[in-house]
Amino acid sequence: MTDSNQLLFFLSALGAFNGFILSLYFAVNAKKKIFADYFLSLLLLVLSIRIIKSVFFYFNPGLSNVFIQIGLSACVLIGPFLFLYLKSSTGEKQNWAKHVIPYLIAITVLGVFYPYVEHQAFWSCWIVNAIYLQWFIYIILSLKYIRPIVQKIKEKESLKKIDIWFLSIYLGVAFIWLAYTSARYTSYIVGALSFTFILYLIVLLLIFRSRNESTFFEEKEKYKNKEIDAEMLDLIGQKLSIIIEKELYLNPDFSLEEAAKELKVTKHILSQYVNEILGKSFSNLIKEYRIEKAKRLLETEKNFTIESLGYDSGFSSKSTFFTAFKKITGLTPAEYQKSYSI
């Protein structure tokens, strides 16, 4: 093995080994025993099994066919464990068995009656493609739990550390899927190297979060021991009306920083007021102002398209307007307008 190949082997194998260690960490040594930890642990475990198979197969093509079958079979649970991890982290109720047991039974039956050692062509042509398709479907299904984070990015809202964590896990698994499905055009070892890179990114996030003394699923109390005095509460309550009077929210890029500057208060105090006193985020507050404006326009303006009224209300896109309007009012803009034209 040449020096470059030795380095390649070391980097890719080290990632798989560390994946096993992290899997054990989340299963046993996490600070908080939260059920989502176990799905993350299992996700890292099946990824590590898949990666270690790739590493040894790349550097040892004569690898036992049984080991190859185990590595490929592990892929069938990567997508489900990603989905279950993200879903359980939101607190949603779920039936994990229906996302795991059927696939375990199916891959076991295939392994027994159509073992890789005797049906390599069948596995390569059909089973592997079906596994990657199933993996991709779960990546799409998992997008539901990443969409709120993407929305925050679109609206230039600050991300919490936990948001960055979930986004990193999701994109990491998606990138590994892409690396394997495109391996025929690049190199078979790219998937293993991708896992190593993503794993160390996860380790850096782990260290970062540990240094800030917060667990993986709990943000520190943002405003603990920093109460706003009564005089400041009254002042901000009065000043918030400036945003409505001047219709500052009609600017699609209107931000917390700009609001704080306009109201002559610190960004932190304004954020704390909106979060603690009003019980919502700043972006949601601005959405509500825009929806109220849109409702007035929908009631009075009949000669303009609904989409244009959304832009006139401060929304930057049609989809954002329609989604926010339905969420806040329970009606689509068209349904709302129709109710005022009867």
CSV table of C-alpha atoms in Angstrom, one decimal:
chain,number,residue,atom,x,y,z
A,1,MET,CA,0.0,0.0,0.0
A,2,THR,CA,1.5,3.4,-1.0
A,3,ASP,CA,1.9,6.3,1.4
A,4,SER,CA,-1.1,8.1,-0.1
A,5,ASN,CA,-3.3,5.0,0.2
A,6,GLN,CA,-2.2,4.5,3.8
A,7,LEU,CA,-3.2,8.0,4.6
A,8,LEU,CA,-6.5,7.5,2.8
A,9,PHE,CA,-7.1,4.3,4.7
A,10,PHE,CA,-6.2,5.9,8.0
A,11,LEU,CA,-8.6,8.9,7.5
A,12,SER,CA,-11.6,6.8,6.4
A,13,ALA,CA,-11.1,4.0,8.9
A,14,LEU,CA,-10.6,6.5,11.7
A,15,GLY,CA,-14.0,8.1,10.9
A,16,ALA,CA,-15.8,4.8,11.1
A,17,PHE,CA,-14.0,3.9,14.4
A,18,ASN,CA,-14.9,7.2,15.9
A,19,GLY,CA,-18.5,6.8,14.7
A,20,PHE,CA,-18.7,3.7,16.9
A,21,ILE,CA,-17.3,5.6,19.8
A,22,LEU,CA,-19.8,8.5,19.4
A,23,SER,CA,-22.6,6.0,19.0
A,24,LEU,CA,-21.7,4.5,22.3
A,25,TYR,CA,-21.4,7.9,23.9
A,26,PHE,CA,-25.0,8.9,22.9
A,27,ALA,CA,-26.4,5.6,24.0
A,28,VAL,CA,-24.7,5.5,27.4
A,29,ASN,CA,-23.0,8.7,28.5
A,30,ALA,CA,-25.2,11.6,27.3
A,31,LYS,CA,-25.9,14.1,30.1
A,32,LYS,CA,-29.7,13.8,29.6
A,33,LYS,CA,-31.4,10.5,29.0
A,34,ILE,CA,-33.7,11.7,26.2
A,35,PHE,CA,-35.2,9.1,23.9
A,36,ALA,CA,-33.9,10.9,20.8
A,37,ASP,CA,-30.3,10.1,22.0
A,38,TYR,CA,-30.9,6.4,21.2
A,39,PHE,CA,-32.0,7.2,17.6
A,40,LEU,CA,-28.9,9.3,17.1
A,41,SER,CA,-26.8,6.5,18.6
A,42,LEU,CA,-28.4,4.0,16.2
A,43,LEU,CA,-28.0,6.3,13.3
A,44,LEU,CA,-24.3,6.7,13.9
A,45,LEU,CA,-24.0,2.9,14.4
A,46,VAL,CA,-25.6,1.9,11.1
A,47,LEU,CA,-23.6,4.6,9.3
A,48,SER,CA,-20.4,3.4,10.9
A,49,ILE,CA,-21.2,-0.2,9.8
A,50,ARG,CA,-21.8,1.0,6.3
A,51,ILE,CA,-18.6,3.0,6.2
A,52,ILE,CA,-16.3,0.4,7.6
A,53,LYS,CA,-17.6,-2.0,5.0
A,54,SER,CA,-16.8,0.5,2.3
A,55,VAL,CA,-13.3,1.1,3.7
A,56,PHE,CA,-12.3,-2.5,3.8
A,57,PHE,CA,-13.9,-3.4,0.5
A,58,TYR,CA,-12.1,-0.5,-1.2
A,59,PHE,CA,-8.7,-1.6,0.2
A,60,ASN,CA,-9.4,-5.3,0.2
A,61,PRO,CA,-11.6,-6.3,-2.7
A,62,GLY,CA,-11.5,-9.9,-1.5
A,63,LEU,CA,-13.5,-9.0,1.5
A,64,SER,CA,-15.9,-11.7,2.7
A,65,ASN,CA,-19.3,-11.5,1.0
A,66,VAL,CA,-21.1,-12.0,4.3
A,67,PHE,CA,-19.4,-8.8,5.6
A,68,ILE,CA,-20.5,-7.0,2.4
A,69,GLN,CA,-24.0,-8.1,2.9
A,70,ILE,CA,-24.0,-6.8,6.5
A,71,GLY,CA,-22.7,-3.4,5.4
A,72,LEU,CA,-25.2,-3.0,2.7
A,73,SER,CA,-28.1,-4.2,5.0
A,74,ALA,CA,-27.2,-1.5,7.5
A,75,CYS,CA,-28.1,1.1,4.9
A,76,VAL,CA,-31.8,0.2,5.1
A,77,LEU,CA,-31.9,1.7,8.6
A,78,ILE,CA,-30.0,5.0,8.0
A,79,GLY,CA,-33.0,6.8,6.6
A,80,PRO,CA,-35.5,5.6,9.2
A,81,PHE,CA,-33.2,6.5,12.1
A,82,LEU,CA,-32.5,10.0,10.7
A,83,PHE,CA,-36.3,10.5,10.4
A,84,LEU,CA,-37.0,9.1,13.9
A,85,TYR,CA,-34.2,11.2,15.5
A,86,LEU,CA,-35.4,14.5,14.1
A,87,LYS,CA,-39.1,13.7,14.7
A,88,SER,CA,-38.5,12.6,18.3
A,89,SER,CA,-36.5,15.7,19.0
A,90,THR,CA,-39.6,17.8,18.2
A,91,GLY,CA,-41.6,15.9,20.9
A,92,GLU,CA,-44.0,14.5,18.4
A,93,LYS,CA,-45.6,11.1,19.2
A,94,GLN,CA,-44.5,8.3,17.0
A,95,ASN,CA,-44.6,4.6,16.4
A,96,TRP,CA,-40.9,3.8,15.8
A,97,ALA,CA,-41.6,0.1,15.3
A,98,LYS,CA,-43.3,0.7,11.9
A,99,HIS,CA,-40.3,2.5,10.6
A,100,VAL,CA,-37.8,-0.2,11.8
A,101,ILE,CA,-39.3,-3.6,12.2
A,102,PRO,CA,-40.6,-4.1,8.6
A,103,TYR,CA,-37.2,-3.2,7.1
A,104,LEU,CA,-35.4,-5.4,9.5
A,105,ILE,CA,-37.7,-8.3,8.6
A,106,ALA,CA,-37.4,-7.6,4.8
A,107,ILE,CA,-33.6,-7.3,4.8
A,108,THR,CA,-33.2,-10.4,7.0
A,109,VAL,CA,-35.5,-12.5,4.7
A,110,LEU,CA,-33.6,-11.3,1.6
A,111,GLY,CA,-30.3,-12.1,3.3
A,112,VAL,CA,-31.4,-15.6,4.2
A,113,PHE,CA,-33.1,-16.6,0.9
A,114,TYR,CA,-31.0,-14.5,-1.5
A,115,PRO,CA,-27.6,-14.1,0.2
A,116,TYR,CA,-25.2,-11.8,-1.4
A,117,VAL,CA,-22.6,-14.5,-1.8
A,118,GLU,CA,-24.9,-16.4,-4.2
A,119,HIS,CA,-26.8,-13.5,-5.8
A,120,GLN,CA,-24.4,-10.6,-6.2
A,121,ALA,CA,-25.9,-9.4,-9.5
A,122,PHE,CA,-29.4,-9.4,-7.9
A,123,TRP,CA,-28.1,-7.4,-5.0
A,124,SER,CA,-26.1,-4.9,-7.1
A,125,CYS,CA,-28.9,-4.3,-9.6
A,126,TRP,CA,-32.0,-4.3,-7.4
A,127,ILE,CA,-31.5,-4.5,-3.7
A,128,VAL,CA,-28.8,-1.8,-3.4
A,129,ASN,CA,-30.8,0.6,-5.7
A,130,ALA,CA,-34.0,0.0,-3.6
A,131,ILE,CA,-32.1,0.7,-0.4
A,132,TYR,CA,-30.7,4.0,-1.7
A,133,LEU,CA,-34.2,4.9,-3.0
A,134,GLN,CA,-35.7,4.2,0.5
A,135,TRP,CA,-32.8,6.2,2.1
A,136,PHE,CA,-33.6,9.1,-0.2
A,137,ILE,CA,-37.3,8.9,0.6
A,138,TYR,CA,-36.6,9.2,4.3
A,139,ILE,CA,-34.3,12.2,3.6
A,140,ILE,CA,-37.3,13.9,1.9
A,141,LEU,CA,-39.6,13.0,4.8
A,142,SER,CA,-37.1,14.3,7.3
A,143,LEU,CA,-37.1,17.6,5.5
A,144,LYS,CA,-40.4,18.4,7.3
A,145,TYR,CA,-38.4,18.9,10.6
A,146,ILE,CA,-35.7,20.9,8.9
A,147,ARG,CA,-38.0,23.3,7.1
A,148,PRO,CA,-38.5,25.6,10.1
A,149,ILE,CA,-34.8,26.1,10.3
A,150,VAL,CA,-34.6,26.8,6.6
A,151,GLN,CA,-37.4,29.4,7.1
A,152,LYS,CA,-35.4,31.1,9.8
A,153,ILE,CA,-32.4,31.3,7.4
A,154,LYS,CA,-34.6,32.8,4.7
A,155,GLU,CA,-36.0,35.4,7.1
A,156,LYS,CA,-32.5,36.2,8.4
A,157,GLU,CA,-33.5,35.1,11.9
A,158,SER,CA,-30.8,34.0,14.3
A,159,LEU,CA,-30.3,30.3,14.6
A,160,LYS,CA,-30.1,28.6,17.9
A,161,LYS,CA,-27.2,26.2,18.5
A,162,ILE,CA,-29.6,23.3,18.5
A,163,ASP,CA,-30.9,24.4,15.0
A,164,ILE,CA,-27.3,24.3,13.7
A,165,TRP,CA,-26.9,20.8,15.3
A,166,PHE,CA,-30.0,19.4,13.6
A,167,LEU,CA,-29.2,21.0,10.3
A,168,SER,CA,-25.6,19.5,10.4
A,169,ILE,CA,-26.9,16.0,11.1
A,170,TYR,CA,-29.5,16.2,8.3
A,171,LEU,CA,-27.1,17.7,5.7
A,172,GLY,CA,-24.4,15.3,6.7
A,173,VAL,CA,-26.6,12.2,6.1
A,174,ALA,CA,-27.9,13.7,2.9
A,175,PHE,CA,-24.3,14.4,1.7
A,176,ILE,CA,-23.2,10.8,2.5
A,177,TRP,CA,-26.2,9.5,0.5
A,178,LEU,CA,-25.2,11.7,-2.4
A,179,ALA,CA,-21.5,10.6,-2.2
A,180,TYR,CA,-22.6,6.9,-2.4
A,181,THR,CA,-25.1,7.3,-5.2
A,182,SER,CA,-22.6,9.3,-7.3
A,183,ALA,CA,-19.7,7.0,-6.5
A,184,ARG,CA,-19.7,5.6,-10.0
A,185,TYR,CA,-18.7,9.0,-11.3
A,186,THR,CA,-16.2,9.8,-8.5
A,187,SER,CA,-14.7,7.2,-6.2
A,188,TYR,CA,-16.2,4.5,-4.0
A,189,ILE,CA,-14.2,5.8,-1.0
A,190,VAL,CA,-15.7,9.3,-1.2
A,191,GLY,CA,-18.6,8.2,1.0
A,192,ALA,CA,-16.3,7.1,3.8
A,193,LEU,CA,-14.2,10.2,3.6
A,194,SER,CA,-17.4,12.3,3.7
A,195,PHE,CA,-18.5,10.5,6.8
A,196,THR,CA,-15.1,11.2,8.4
A,197,PHE,CA,-15.4,14.9,7.6
A,198,ILE,CA,-19.0,15.2,8.9
A,199,LEU,CA,-18.1,13.2,12.0
A,200,TYR,CA,-15.4,15.6,13.0
A,201,LEU,CA,-17.8,18.5,12.3
A,202,ILE,CA,-20.2,16.8,14.8
A,203,VAL,CA,-17.3,16.4,17.3
A,204,LEU,CA,-16.5,20.2,17.0
A,205,LEU,CA,-20.2,21.0,17.6
A,206,LEU,CA,-20.2,18.6,20.6
A,207,ILE,CA,-17.1,20.4,22.1
A,208,PHE,CA,-18.6,23.8,21.4
A,209,ARG,CA,-21.9,22.9,23.1
A,210,SER,CA,-20.0,21.3,26.0
A,211,ARG,CA,-17.9,24.4,26.6
A,212,ASN,CA,-21.1,26.4,26.7
A,213,GLU,CA,-22.5,24.0,29.3
A,214,SER,CA,-25.6,23.0,27.6
A,215,THR,CA,-26.9,19.6,26.7
A,216,PHE,CA,-27.7,18.5,23.1
A,217,PHE,CA,-31.4,19.0,23.5
A,218,GLU,CA,-31.7,21.9,25.8
A,219,GLU,CA,-30.8,25.5,25.2
A,220,LYS,CA,-29.7,27.5,28.2
A,221,GLU,CA,-32.3,29.8,29.6
A,222,LYS,CA,-31.7,32.7,27.4
A,223,TYR,CA,-32.7,35.5,29.7
A,224,LYS,CA,-32.2,33.9,33.1
A,225,ASN,CA,-31.6,36.5,35.9
A,226,LYS,CA,-32.1,39.4,33.5
A,227,GLU,CA,-35.5,40.8,34.2
A,228,ILE,CA,-36.7,44.0,32.5
A,229,ASP,CA,-37.8,46.6,35.0
A,230,ALA,CA,-41.3,47.9,34.9
A,231,GLU,CA,-40.4,51.3,33.5
A,232,MET,CA,-38.6,49.7,30.5
A,233,LEU,CA,-41.6,47.3,29.9
A,234,ASP,CA,-44.0,50.3,29.6
A,235,LEU,CA,-41.6,52.2,27.4
A,236,ILE,CA,-41.1,49.3,24.9
A,237,GLY,CA,-44.8,48.6,24.9
A,238,GLN,CA,-45.5,52.2,23.9
A,239,LYS,CA,-42.6,52.3,21.3
A,240,LEU,CA,-43.7,49.1,19.5
A,241,SER,CA,-46.6,51.0,18.1
A,242,ILE,CA,-44.0,53.0,16.1
A,243,ILE,CA,-43.4,49.9,13.9
A,244,ILE,CA,-47.2,49.8,13.1
A,245,GLU,CA,-47.6,53.6,12.7
A,246,LYS,CA,-44.7,54.0,10.3
A,247,GLU,CA,-45.5,50.6,8.7
A,248,LEU,CA,-41.8,49.6,9.0
A,249,TYR,CA,-42.8,46.0,8.6
A,250,LEU,CA,-43.6,46.6,5.0
A,251,ASN,CA,-39.8,46.3,4.3
A,252,PRO,CA,-39.3,42.6,3.6
A,253,ASP,CA,-35.8,42.9,5.1
A,254,PHE,CA,-36.9,44.6,8.3
A,255,SER,CA,-34.9,43.0,11.1
A,256,LEU,CA,-34.6,43.0,14.9
A,257,GLU,CA,-31.5,45.2,14.6
A,258,GLU,CA,-33.4,47.8,12.6
A,259,ALA,CA,-36.3,47.7,15.0
A,260,ALA,CA,-34.1,48.2,18.0
A,261,LYS,CA,-32.4,51.1,16.4
A,262,GLU,CA,-35.7,52.7,15.4
A,263,LEU,CA,-37.1,52.2,19.0
A,264,LYS,CA,-33.8,53.3,20.6
A,265,VAL,CA,-33.5,50.2,22.7
A,266,THR,CA,-30.9,47.5,22.7
A,267,LYS,CA,-31.4,44.5,20.5
A,268,HIS,CA,-31.2,42.1,23.5
A,269,ILE,CA,-33.9,44.0,25.5
A,270,LEU,CA,-36.2,44.1,22.6
A,271,SER,CA,-35.8,40.4,21.8
A,272,GLN,CA,-36.4,39.6,25.5
A,273,TYR,CA,-39.5,41.7,25.6
A,274,VAL,CA,-41.0,40.1,22.5
A,275,ASN,CA,-40.1,36.6,23.7
A,276,GLU,CA,-41.1,36.8,27.3
A,277,ILE,CA,-43.8,39.4,27.4
A,278,LEU,CA,-45.5,38.8,24.1
A,279,GLY,CA,-44.6,35.1,24.0
A,280,LYS,CA,-43.4,34.9,20.4
A,281,SER,CA,-40.3,35.5,18.3
A,282,PHE,CA,-39.6,38.8,16.6
A,283,SER,CA,-40.1,37.3,13.1
A,284,ASN,CA,-43.6,36.0,14.1
A,285,LEU,CA,-44.5,39.4,15.5
A,286,ILE,CA,-43.6,41.0,12.2
A,287,LYS,CA,-45.6,38.3,10.3
A,288,GLU,CA,-48.6,39.2,12.4
A,289,TYR,CA,-48.3,42.9,11.5
A,290,ARG,CA,-48.0,42.0,7.8
A,291,ILE,CA,-51.0,39.6,8.0
A,292,GLU,CA,-53.1,42.4,9.5
A,293,LYS,CA,-52.1,44.7,6.7
A,294,ALA,CA,-52.8,41.9,4.1
A,295,LYS,CA,-56.3,41.4,5.6
A,296,ARG,CA,-57.1,45.1,5.3
A,297,LEU,CA,-55.9,45.0,1.7
A,298,LEU,CA,-57.9,41.9,0.9
A,299,GLU,CA,-61.0,43.4,2.3
A,300,THR,CA,-60.7,46.6,0.3
A,301,GLU,CA,-58.6,46.0,-2.8
A,302,LYS,CA,-60.5,43.9,-5.4
A,303,ASN,CA,-58.6,45.0,-8.6
A,304,PHE,CA,-55.2,43.5,-7.6
A,305,THR,CA,-53.9,40.0,-7.6
A,306,ILE,CA,-53.6,38.3,-4.2
A,307,GLU,CA,-49.9,37.7,-4.8
A,308,SER,CA,-49.3,41.5,-5.3
A,309,LEU,CA,-51.2,42.3,-2.1
A,310,GLY,CA,-48.9,39.9,-0.3
A,311,TYR,CA,-45.9,41.8,-1.6
A,312,ASP,CA,-47.6,45.1,-0.6
A,313,SER,CA,-47.9,43.7,2.9
A,314,GLY,CA,-44.2,43.2,3.3
A,315,PHE,CA,-43.8,39.5,2.3
A,316,SER,CA,-40.8,38.6,0.2
A,317,SER,CA,-42.4,35.7,-1.7
A,318,LYS,CA,-45.8,34.3,-2.6
A,319,SER,CA,-45.2,31.0,-0.7
A,320,THR,CA,-44.1,32.8,2.5
A,321,PHE,CA,-47.3,34.9,2.4
A,322,PHE,CA,-49.7,32.0,1.7
A,323,THR,CA,-48.1,29.8,4.4
A,324,ALA,CA,-48.1,32.6,7.1
A,325,PHE,CA,-51.6,33.7,6.3
A,326,LYS,CA,-53.0,30.2,6.5
A,327,LYS,CA,-51.1,29.5,9.7
A,328,ILE,CA,-52.3,32.6,11.5
A,329,THR,CA,-55.9,33.0,10.1
A,330,GLY,CA,-56.8,29.4,9.3
A,331,LEU,CA,-57.8,30.5,5.8
A,332,THR,CA,-56.0,31.0,2.5
A,333,PRO,CA,-55.8,34.6,1.3
A,334,ALA,CA,-58.4,33.7,-1.4
A,335,GLU,CA,-60.8,32.2,1.1
A,336,TYR,CA,-60.5,35.2,3.3
A,337,GLN,CA,-61.1,37.6,0.5
A,338,LYS,CA,-64.1,35.6,-0.7
A,339,SER,CA,-65.7,35.7,2.7
A,340,TYR,CA,-65.7,39.6,2.4
A,341,SER,CA,-67.1,39.6,-1.0
A,342,ILE,CA,-70.3,37.7,-0.2
